[in-house]
Amino acid sequence: MTRYGSPALSALLFALLTSVVSAAPDKTVLIRGGYVMPMTSDGDDLPQGDLLIRNNAIVAVGEHLSAPDAEVIEAKGSFVLPGFVDAHSHLWVTTMRGQFRNGEGKFFPVSSALGQAMQPEDIYTAIYTGALELVNGGITTSGDFFDNIHGPAWGDAGFSALRDAGIRAILFYGGPDKTTRFPIDTKHAATLADRHDPRVRVGLAWRLPRELKDEQNWAMRDREYQWARDHHLPVQVHISGEPDAMFNALIARHYLAPFVTLVHATDARPAQLQALEKAHASLAVTPLSEEHVGYGLTRLDHFASVTRLGLGIDGNSLAGSGDMFANMRLAALTMSGAAADEALPKPRQLLRMATLGGAEALGLDKETGSLTVGKRADIQIITPDTLNMSGFGGGDPAALLLYSAQPQNVTTVIVDGRVIKQHGKLNGVSLAEVLASAQRSAERIKQRAAEK
């Protein structure tokens, strides 16, 4: 494992932040007797279903499956779903929790100042802690927009943190800040991509010029875009600040493509969304953060024409927590409230967006997002044995999961066939030590920023 910081800190990280996986790559696991919700377009639920995992992939979904050599996970009384997919996030801001909305503490200036004070060990701690929080709440995949890379050591730290946390992820490699003055280090990004890690791959965290008429900056941005295209890497780009002009610039300059995901675009016009759809590009919306920073209301009906649409957390500290349940609920309530229609949206729509929809947005739907034979085993088991989920009399559990479930109800999480959370606890993780490390890092970052 890559180490960062002082010898003492390196030793501590080596001792504490070890791999959290518990199943060998070739281990056979049978999830038995749960209410299986495959989240496929044509698949029905199995009220008493089984899943068989072998070589980290789903090899069977059905009833009364038999595998004498398998480790059995009993799921009777629980709901078995694909892991959630966080289509867009900024995990490096995890250790800035509580710093926004205090007085004039708005997100962008505060996160920029604190981000400048982060060292590689702080990046590792923030991303590792944030990824563990996602996994703990049933999120098995994240599109991590890493736009605070001050040099190769920062990039290495972020990559290692995602890998060590056990999550599936695309690390969208960005620059040192949000000004767009500096080029992205595509050479170093390529070295990370060349590792061909089975769970953590690399994309481009792309930003448009702050001044959209700056042709010199556009030339630099174009070189980055062409690099990603030539290397068959995915691209994410924010549409915010000047969303209308930014969206129009992408259309006019022919940057929309199947490997490009737009983020936010809260007030996109129908013609712009039509252009996105025509290009087979995707969109990630982040209701909690979009409404937090004042981008407007995230209305799902506004994006009804978009095929590849996913939900993102957009940073655990900005959203408040890495909680996909809270994100889905806000999106649902915003739509029903704005439309004055209690029947909108359908709970399954939100569950699909949080699973297969996110995978489609990231271009990962061939390997994750649904419980389908041949896909990687990215699975969560939700157990309704707490007061917040009590009183369910049966039937379709979609509304129960959407409006009542919380991360505490996620008792088991499997990523790529490896059991990362079991019996409600993360395997191989000393939570007290992780929390203490995050606290120390947050205090150091704030102190350094104050000294500048």
Coordinates of C-alpha atoms in Angstrom, one line a residue:
M1 CA 0.0 0.0 0.0
T2 CA 1.2 3.5 -0.8
R3 CA 2.2 5.5 2.3
Y4 CA 1.9 9.2 2.8
G5 CA 3.2 11.8 5.3
S6 CA 5.5 11.3 8.3
P7 CA 6.9 7.8 9.2
A8 CA 4.6 7.7 12.2
L9 CA 1.5 8.6 10.1
S10 CA 2.6 6.1 7.4
A11 CA 2.9 3.3 10.0
L12 CA -0.5 4.2 11.4
L13 CA -2.1 4.2 8.0
F14 CA -0.5 0.9 7.1
A15 CA -1.8 -0.7 10.3
L16 CA -5.3 0.7 10.1
L17 CA -6.2 1.3 6.5
T18 CA -5.7 -2.2 5.3
S19 CA -7.9 -3.9 2.7
V20 CA -11.5 -4.3 3.9
V21 CA -12.4 -7.2 1.7
S22 CA -13.1 -10.6 3.2
A23 CA -13.8 -13.0 0.3
A24 CA -11.1 -14.5 -1.9
P25 CA -11.4 -13.8 -5.6
D26 CA -12.6 -17.4 -6.3
K27 CA -14.9 -17.8 -3.4
T28 CA -18.4 -19.0 -3.9
V29 CA -21.2 -17.1 -2.1
L30 CA -24.9 -17.9 -1.9
I31 CA -27.3 -15.2 -0.8
R32 CA -30.4 -17.2 0.2
G33 CA -34.1 -16.5 0.8
G34 CA -34.2 -12.7 0.4
Y35 CA -36.6 -10.4 -1.4
V36 CA -34.6 -10.0 -4.6
M37 CA -35.1 -6.8 -6.6
P38 CA -32.9 -7.2 -9.8
M39 CA -33.7 -3.6 -11.0
T40 CA -33.6 -4.8 -14.7
S41 CA -36.0 -3.3 -17.2
D42 CA -37.7 -6.6 -17.8
G43 CA -37.0 -8.5 -14.6
D44 CA -39.6 -9.3 -11.9
D45 CA -38.9 -9.3 -8.2
L46 CA -38.3 -12.7 -6.5
P47 CA -40.0 -12.5 -3.1
Q48 CA -38.0 -15.6 -1.9
G49 CA -35.0 -15.5 -4.2
D50 CA -31.4 -16.6 -4.2
L51 CA -28.2 -15.2 -5.8
L52 CA -25.1 -17.3 -6.5
I53 CA -21.7 -15.6 -6.8
R54 CA -18.7 -17.3 -8.2
N55 CA -15.4 -15.7 -9.3
N56 CA -16.7 -12.3 -8.2
A57 CA -19.6 -12.4 -10.7
I58 CA -23.3 -13.3 -10.5
V59 CA -23.7 -16.7 -12.0
A60 CA -27.4 -17.4 -11.1
V61 CA -30.5 -15.6 -9.9
G62 CA -33.5 -17.7 -9.0
E63 CA -35.2 -19.8 -6.4
H64 CA -33.9 -22.8 -4.4
L65 CA -30.4 -22.5 -5.8
S66 CA -27.9 -25.1 -4.6
A67 CA -24.2 -24.7 -4.1
P68 CA -22.7 -27.1 -1.5
D69 CA -19.3 -25.4 -1.6
A70 CA -20.7 -21.9 -1.0
E71 CA -20.5 -19.6 1.9
V72 CA -24.2 -18.9 2.7
I73 CA -25.5 -15.4 3.6
E74 CA -29.1 -15.8 4.9
A75 CA -31.3 -12.9 3.6
K76 CA -34.7 -14.0 4.8
G77 CA -36.8 -11.0 5.7
S78 CA -34.3 -8.7 3.9
F79 CA -34.3 -6.9 0.6
V80 CA -31.5 -7.8 -1.9
L81 CA -30.7 -5.1 -4.4
P82 CA -27.8 -4.0 -6.7
G83 CA -25.5 -1.6 -4.9
F84 CA -26.2 2.1 -5.4
V85 CA -24.2 4.0 -8.0
D86 CA -23.1 7.5 -7.1
A87 CA -22.8 9.0 -10.5
H88 CA -20.9 12.1 -9.5
S89 CA -19.0 13.1 -6.3
H90 CA -16.0 15.0 -4.9
L91 CA -14.8 12.7 -2.1
W92 CA -11.8 14.9 -1.4
V93 CA -14.1 17.4 0.5
T94 CA -15.2 14.8 3.0
T95 CA -13.1 16.3 5.8
M96 CA -14.7 19.7 5.3
R97 CA -17.9 18.7 6.9
G98 CA -19.7 21.5 8.8
Q99 CA -17.6 24.3 7.3
F100 CA -20.3 25.5 4.9
R101 CA -23.3 27.8 5.7
N102 CA -21.5 29.2 8.8
G103 CA -22.0 32.9 8.4
E104 CA -20.6 33.7 4.9
G105 CA -19.1 30.2 4.6
K106 CA -20.3 29.4 1.1
F107 CA -19.1 26.1 -0.5
F108 CA -16.9 27.2 -3.3
P109 CA -14.7 29.8 -1.6
V110 CA -14.4 27.7 1.6
S111 CA -13.7 24.4 -0.2
S112 CA -11.1 26.1 -2.5
A113 CA -9.3 27.7 0.5
L114 CA -9.2 24.4 2.4
G115 CA -8.4 22.4 -0.7
Q116 CA -5.2 24.5 -1.2
A117 CA -4.1 23.5 2.3
M118 CA -4.5 19.7 1.7
Q119 CA -1.4 17.5 1.6
P120 CA -1.4 14.0 0.0
E121 CA -2.0 12.4 3.4
D122 CA -5.1 14.6 3.8
I123 CA -6.4 13.6 0.4
Y124 CA -5.9 9.9 1.2
T125 CA -7.8 10.4 4.5
A126 CA -10.7 12.3 3.0
I127 CA -11.2 10.0 0.0
Y128 CA -10.8 6.8 2.0
T129 CA -13.1 8.0 4.8
G130 CA -15.7 9.3 2.2
A131 CA -15.6 6.1 0.2
L132 CA -16.1 4.0 3.4
E133 CA -19.1 6.1 4.2
L134 CA -20.6 5.5 0.7
V135 CA -20.0 1.7 1.0
N136 CA -21.5 1.7 4.5
G137 CA -24.7 3.1 3.0
G138 CA -25.0 0.6 0.1
I139 CA -23.1 2.6 -2.5
T140 CA -20.8 0.2 -4.4
T141 CA -19.7 2.5 -7.2
S142 CA -18.7 6.2 -7.3
G143 CA -17.8 8.6 -10.1
D144 CA -15.2 10.6 -8.1
F145 CA -14.5 14.0 -9.7
F146 CA -11.1 14.7 -8.2
D147 CA -10.3 18.3 -9.0
N148 CA -7.8 19.1 -6.2
I149 CA -4.6 17.4 -7.6
H150 CA -1.5 19.6 -6.9
G151 CA 1.0 17.0 -8.2
P152 CA 1.4 13.3 -8.8
A153 CA 1.5 12.5 -5.1
W154 CA -2.0 13.9 -4.7
G155 CA -3.2 11.8 -7.6
D156 CA -1.5 8.7 -6.2
A157 CA -3.1 9.3 -2.8
G158 CA -6.6 9.6 -4.3
F159 CA -6.2 6.5 -6.4
S160 CA -4.8 4.5 -3.4
A161 CA -7.6 5.6 -1.1
L162 CA -10.4 4.4 -3.5
R163 CA -8.6 1.1 -4.0
D164 CA -8.0 0.5 -0.3
A165 CA -11.6 1.4 0.6
G166 CA -12.8 -1.5 -1.7
I167 CA -15.3 0.6 -3.7
R168 CA -15.7 0.4 -7.5
A169 CA -14.9 3.8 -8.9
I170 CA -13.9 6.0 -11.8
L171 CA -11.3 8.5 -10.6
F172 CA -12.0 11.5 -12.8
Y173 CA -8.5 13.1 -12.8
G174 CA -8.6 16.9 -12.7
G175 CA -6.4 19.9 -12.1
P176 CA -5.3 21.8 -8.9
D177 CA -8.3 24.0 -8.6
K178 CA -11.5 25.3 -10.2
T179 CA -9.9 28.3 -12.0
T180 CA -9.2 26.3 -15.2
R181 CA -5.9 28.3 -15.6
F182 CA -3.8 25.2 -15.3
P183 CA -3.6 22.2 -17.5
I184 CA -4.5 18.7 -16.2
D185 CA -1.5 16.4 -15.9
T186 CA -2.6 13.9 -18.4
K187 CA 0.8 12.2 -18.4
H188 CA 0.3 11.2 -14.7
A189 CA -3.3 10.4 -15.3
A190 CA -2.2 7.9 -17.9
T191 CA 0.2 6.2 -15.5
L192 CA -2.8 5.6 -13.2
A193 CA -4.9 4.3 -16.0
D194 CA -2.1 1.9 -17.1
R195 CA -2.4 0.1 -13.7
H196 CA -5.6 -1.5 -15.1
D197 CA -7.0 -1.9 -11.6
P198 CA -10.0 -4.2 -11.7
R199 CA -12.2 -1.8 -9.6
V200 CA -10.6 1.7 -9.9
R201 CA -10.3 3.1 -13.4
V202 CA -9.4 6.6 -14.6
G203 CA -11.4 9.3 -16.5
L204 CA -11.0 13.0 -17.1
A205 CA -12.4 15.6 -14.7
W206 CA -12.8 18.3 -17.4
R207 CA -13.7 21.9 -16.9
L208 CA -14.7 24.5 -19.4
P209 CA -12.9 27.9 -19.5
R210 CA -14.1 30.3 -16.9
E211 CA -14.2 32.9 -19.7
L212 CA -16.0 31.2 -22.5
K213 CA -14.5 33.5 -25.1
D214 CA -10.9 32.7 -24.1
E215 CA -9.8 30.8 -27.2
Q216 CA -6.3 30.1 -25.7
N217 CA -7.9 28.3 -22.8
W218 CA -10.3 26.5 -25.1
A219 CA -7.2 25.2 -27.0
M220 CA -5.8 23.7 -23.7
R221 CA -9.2 22.2 -22.8
D222 CA -9.5 20.7 -26.3
R223 CA -6.1 19.0 -26.0
E224 CA -7.3 17.4 -22.7
Y225 CA -10.6 16.3 -24.3
Q226 CA -8.9 14.8 -27.3
W227 CA -6.5 12.9 -25.0
A228 CA -9.4 11.3 -23.1
R229 CA -11.1 10.4 -26.4
D230 CA -8.0 8.9 -27.9
H231 CA -7.4 6.8 -24.8
H232 CA -11.1 5.8 -24.6
L233 CA -11.5 7.3 -21.1
P234 CA -14.8 8.8 -19.8
V235 CA -15.2 12.5 -19.3
Q236 CA -17.3 14.4 -16.7
V237 CA -17.9 18.2 -17.0
H238 CA -19.9 20.6 -14.8
I239 CA -22.7 22.7 -16.3
S240 CA -23.2 25.3 -13.6
G241 CA -22.3 29.0 -13.0
E242 CA -23.2 30.0 -16.6
P243 CA -25.2 26.8 -17.4
D244 CA -27.0 28.1 -20.5
A245 CA -23.8 29.4 -22.2
M246 CA -21.8 26.4 -21.1
F247 CA -24.3 23.9 -22.5
N248 CA -24.5 25.9 -25.7
A249 CA -20.7 26.0 -26.0
L250 CA -20.5 22.2 -25.7
I251 CA -23.1 21.8 -28.4
A252 CA -21.5 24.3 -30.7
R253 CA -18.0 22.9 -30.3
H254 CA -19.3 19.3 -30.8
Y255 CA -18.1 18.0 -27.4
L256 CA -21.2 16.0 -26.6
A257 CA -20.5 12.3 -27.0
P258 CA -21.4 8.9 -25.5
F259 CA -18.3 9.0 -23.2
V260 CA -19.2 12.4 -21.8
T261 CA -21.3 13.0 -18.7
L262 CA -22.7 16.4 -17.9
V263 CA -23.2 17.3 -14.3
H264 CA -26.1 19.4 -12.9
A265 CA -27.5 21.4 -15.9
T266 CA -30.5 22.1 -13.5
D267 CA -32.2 24.6 -15.8
A268 CA -31.3 23.0 -19.2
R269 CA -33.6 23.9 -22.0
P270 CA -35.5 21.2 -24.0
A271 CA -33.4 21.8 -27.1
Q272 CA -30.2 21.4 -25.1
L273 CA -31.4 18.1 -23.6
Q274 CA -32.4 17.0 -27.0
A275 CA -28.9 17.6 -28.3
L276 CA -27.5 15.7 -25.3
E277 CA -29.8 12.8 -26.1
K278 CA -29.0 12.8 -29.8
A279 CA -25.3 12.6 -28.9
H280 CA -26.0 9.6 -26.5
A281 CA -24.2 11.6 -23.8
S282 CA -25.3 11.2 -20.1
L283 CA -26.4 13.4 -17.3
A284 CA -25.8 13.2 -13.5
V285 CA -28.0 15.2 -11.2
T286 CA -27.2 15.8 -7.5
P287 CA -30.4 17.0 -5.8
L288 CA -29.0 17.5 -2.3
S289 CA -26.0 19.6 -3.4
E290 CA -27.9 21.4 -6.2
E291 CA -30.5 22.7 -3.8
H292 CA -27.9 23.4 -1.1
V293 CA -25.9 25.8 -3.3
G294 CA -28.9 27.4 -4.9
Y295 CA -28.8 26.0 -8.4
G296 CA -32.6 25.7 -8.2
L297 CA -35.0 22.8 -7.7
T298 CA -33.9 19.4 -9.2
R299 CA -37.1 18.3 -10.9
L300 CA -36.8 14.8 -12.4
D301 CA -39.7 15.5 -14.8
H302 CA -37.5 18.2 -16.3
F303 CA -35.2 15.5 -17.5
A304 CA -37.8 13.0 -18.7
S305 CA -36.2 13.0 -22.2
V306 CA -32.8 11.9 -21.0
T307 CA -32.2 8.2 -21.3
R308 CA -28.9 7.9 -19.4
L309 CA -29.6 9.7 -16.1
G310 CA -28.0 9.0 -12.8
L311 CA -28.0 10.4 -9.2
G312 CA -24.9 11.7 -7.5
I313 CA -23.9 12.6 -4.0
D314 CA -21.5 15.5 -5.1
G315 CA -19.4 15.3 -2.0
N316 CA -20.3 13.9 1.4
S317 CA -19.7 17.1 3.2
L318 CA -21.6 19.3 0.7
A319 CA -24.6 16.9 0.7
G320 CA -24.3 16.6 4.5
S321 CA -23.6 12.8 4.2
G322 CA -23.0 10.1 1.7
D323 CA -26.6 9.0 1.9
M324 CA -28.3 7.8 -1.3
F325 CA -31.6 7.3 0.5
A326 CA -31.7 11.0 1.5
N327 CA -30.8 12.0 -2.1
M328 CA -33.6 9.8 -3.6
R329 CA -36.1 11.2 -1.1
L330 CA -35.3 14.8 -1.8
A331 CA -35.6 14.2 -5.6
A332 CA -38.9 12.4 -5.1
L333 CA -40.4 15.0 -2.7
T334 CA -39.2 17.9 -4.9
M335 CA -41.0 16.5 -7.9
S336 CA -44.3 15.6 -6.1
G337 CA -44.3 19.0 -4.4
A338 CA -43.6 21.0 -7.5
A339 CA -46.1 19.1 -9.6
A340 CA -48.7 19.1 -6.8
D341 CA -49.1 15.4 -7.5
E342 CA -48.6 12.8 -4.7
A343 CA -48.4 10.0 -7.3
L344 CA -45.2 11.4 -8.8
P345 CA -42.6 10.1 -9.1
K346 CA -42.9 6.3 -9.0
P347 CA -40.6 4.8 -6.3
R348 CA -39.1 2.4 -8.8
Q349 CA -38.0 5.3 -11.0
L350 CA -35.8 6.6 -8.1
L351 CA -34.5 3.2 -7.2
R352 CA -33.6 2.6 -10.9
M353 CA -31.8 6.0 -11.1
A354 CA -29.8 5.1 -8.0
T355 CA -28.7 1.8 -9.4
L356 CA -28.8 0.9 -13.1
G357 CA -29.3 4.6 -14.1
G358 CA -26.1 5.6 -12.4
A359 CA -24.3 2.7 -14.0
E360 CA -25.6 3.7 -17.4
A361 CA -24.5 7.3 -16.8
L362 CA -21.0 6.2 -16.0
G363 CA -20.8 3.7 -18.9
L364 CA -20.5 0.8 -16.4
D365 CA -23.9 -0.8 -17.0
K366 CA -22.3 -3.9 -18.6
E367 CA -20.7 -4.8 -15.3
T368 CA -22.8 -3.3 -12.5
G369 CA -26.1 -1.6 -11.7
S370 CA -28.5 -4.7 -11.8
L371 CA -28.6 -8.2 -10.5
T372 CA -28.0 -9.9 -13.8
V373 CA -26.1 -13.1 -14.6
G374 CA -22.7 -12.2 -15.9
K375 CA -22.4 -8.9 -14.1
R376 CA -19.9 -8.3 -11.3
A377 CA -21.4 -9.0 -7.9
D378 CA -22.1 -5.5 -6.5
I379 CA -24.9 -6.1 -4.0
Q380 CA -26.5 -4.6 -0.9
I381 CA -28.8 -6.3 1.5
I382 CA -31.2 -4.0 3.4
T383 CA -32.7 -5.4 6.6
P384 CA -35.9 -3.7 8.0
D385 CA -35.4 -4.6 11.6
T386 CA -35.3 -1.0 13.0
L387 CA -38.0 1.3 14.1
N388 CA -37.7 3.5 11.0
M389 CA -38.8 0.6 8.8
S390 CA -41.2 -1.1 11.2
G391 CA -44.9 -1.6 10.3
F392 CA -44.6 -2.9 6.7
G393 CA -47.4 -5.2 5.9
G394 CA -46.0 -6.6 2.7
G395 CA -46.4 -6.0 -1.0
D396 CA -44.1 -4.0 -3.3
P397 CA -41.3 -2.7 -1.0
A398 CA -40.2 0.1 -3.4
A399 CA -41.9 2.9 -1.5
L400 CA -40.7 1.5 1.9
L401 CA -37.1 1.6 0.7
L402 CA -37.5 5.0 -0.9
Y403 CA -39.2 6.8 2.0
S404 CA -38.1 4.9 5.1
A405 CA -34.7 3.1 4.6
Q406 CA -31.5 4.6 6.0
P407 CA -27.8 3.6 5.7
Q408 CA -28.2 1.8 9.1
N409 CA -30.5 -0.6 7.4
V410 CA -27.8 -1.7 5.0
T411 CA -26.5 -4.8 6.8
T412 CA -24.4 -6.4 4.0
V413 CA -22.5 -4.9 1.1
I414 CA -20.6 -6.9 -1.6
V415 CA -18.3 -5.2 -4.1
D416 CA -16.9 -7.2 -7.0
G417 CA -17.8 -10.4 -5.1
R418 CA -16.1 -9.4 -1.9
V419 CA -18.0 -9.0 1.3
I420 CA -17.0 -5.5 2.6
K421 CA -19.8 -5.0 5.1
Q422 CA -21.5 -7.8 7.0
H423 CA -23.8 -8.0 10.1
G424 CA -23.9 -4.2 9.9
K425 CA -20.2 -3.6 10.2
L426 CA -17.4 -2.9 7.8
N427 CA -15.0 -5.8 7.6
G428 CA -11.4 -5.1 8.7
V429 CA -12.0 -1.5 9.6
S430 CA -11.4 0.1 13.0
L431 CA -14.1 2.8 12.9
A432 CA -12.7 4.6 15.9
E433 CA -9.3 4.9 14.3
V434 CA -10.7 6.0 11.0
L435 CA -12.8 8.7 12.7
A436 CA -9.8 9.9 14.7
S437 CA -7.7 10.1 11.6
A438 CA -10.3 12.2 9.8
Q439 CA -10.7 14.5 12.8
R440 CA -6.9 15.1 12.9
S441 CA -6.7 15.8 9.2
A442 CA -9.7 18.2 9.2
E443 CA -8.1 20.2 12.1
R444 CA -4.7 20.4 10.3
I445 CA -6.3 21.5 7.0
K446 CA -8.2 24.3 8.7
Q447 CA -5.2 25.4 10.7
R448 CA -3.0 25.5 7.5
A449 CA -5.6 27.5 5.6
A450 CA -5.9 30.0 8.4
E451 CA -2.1 30.5 8.4
K452 CA -2.0 31.4 4.7

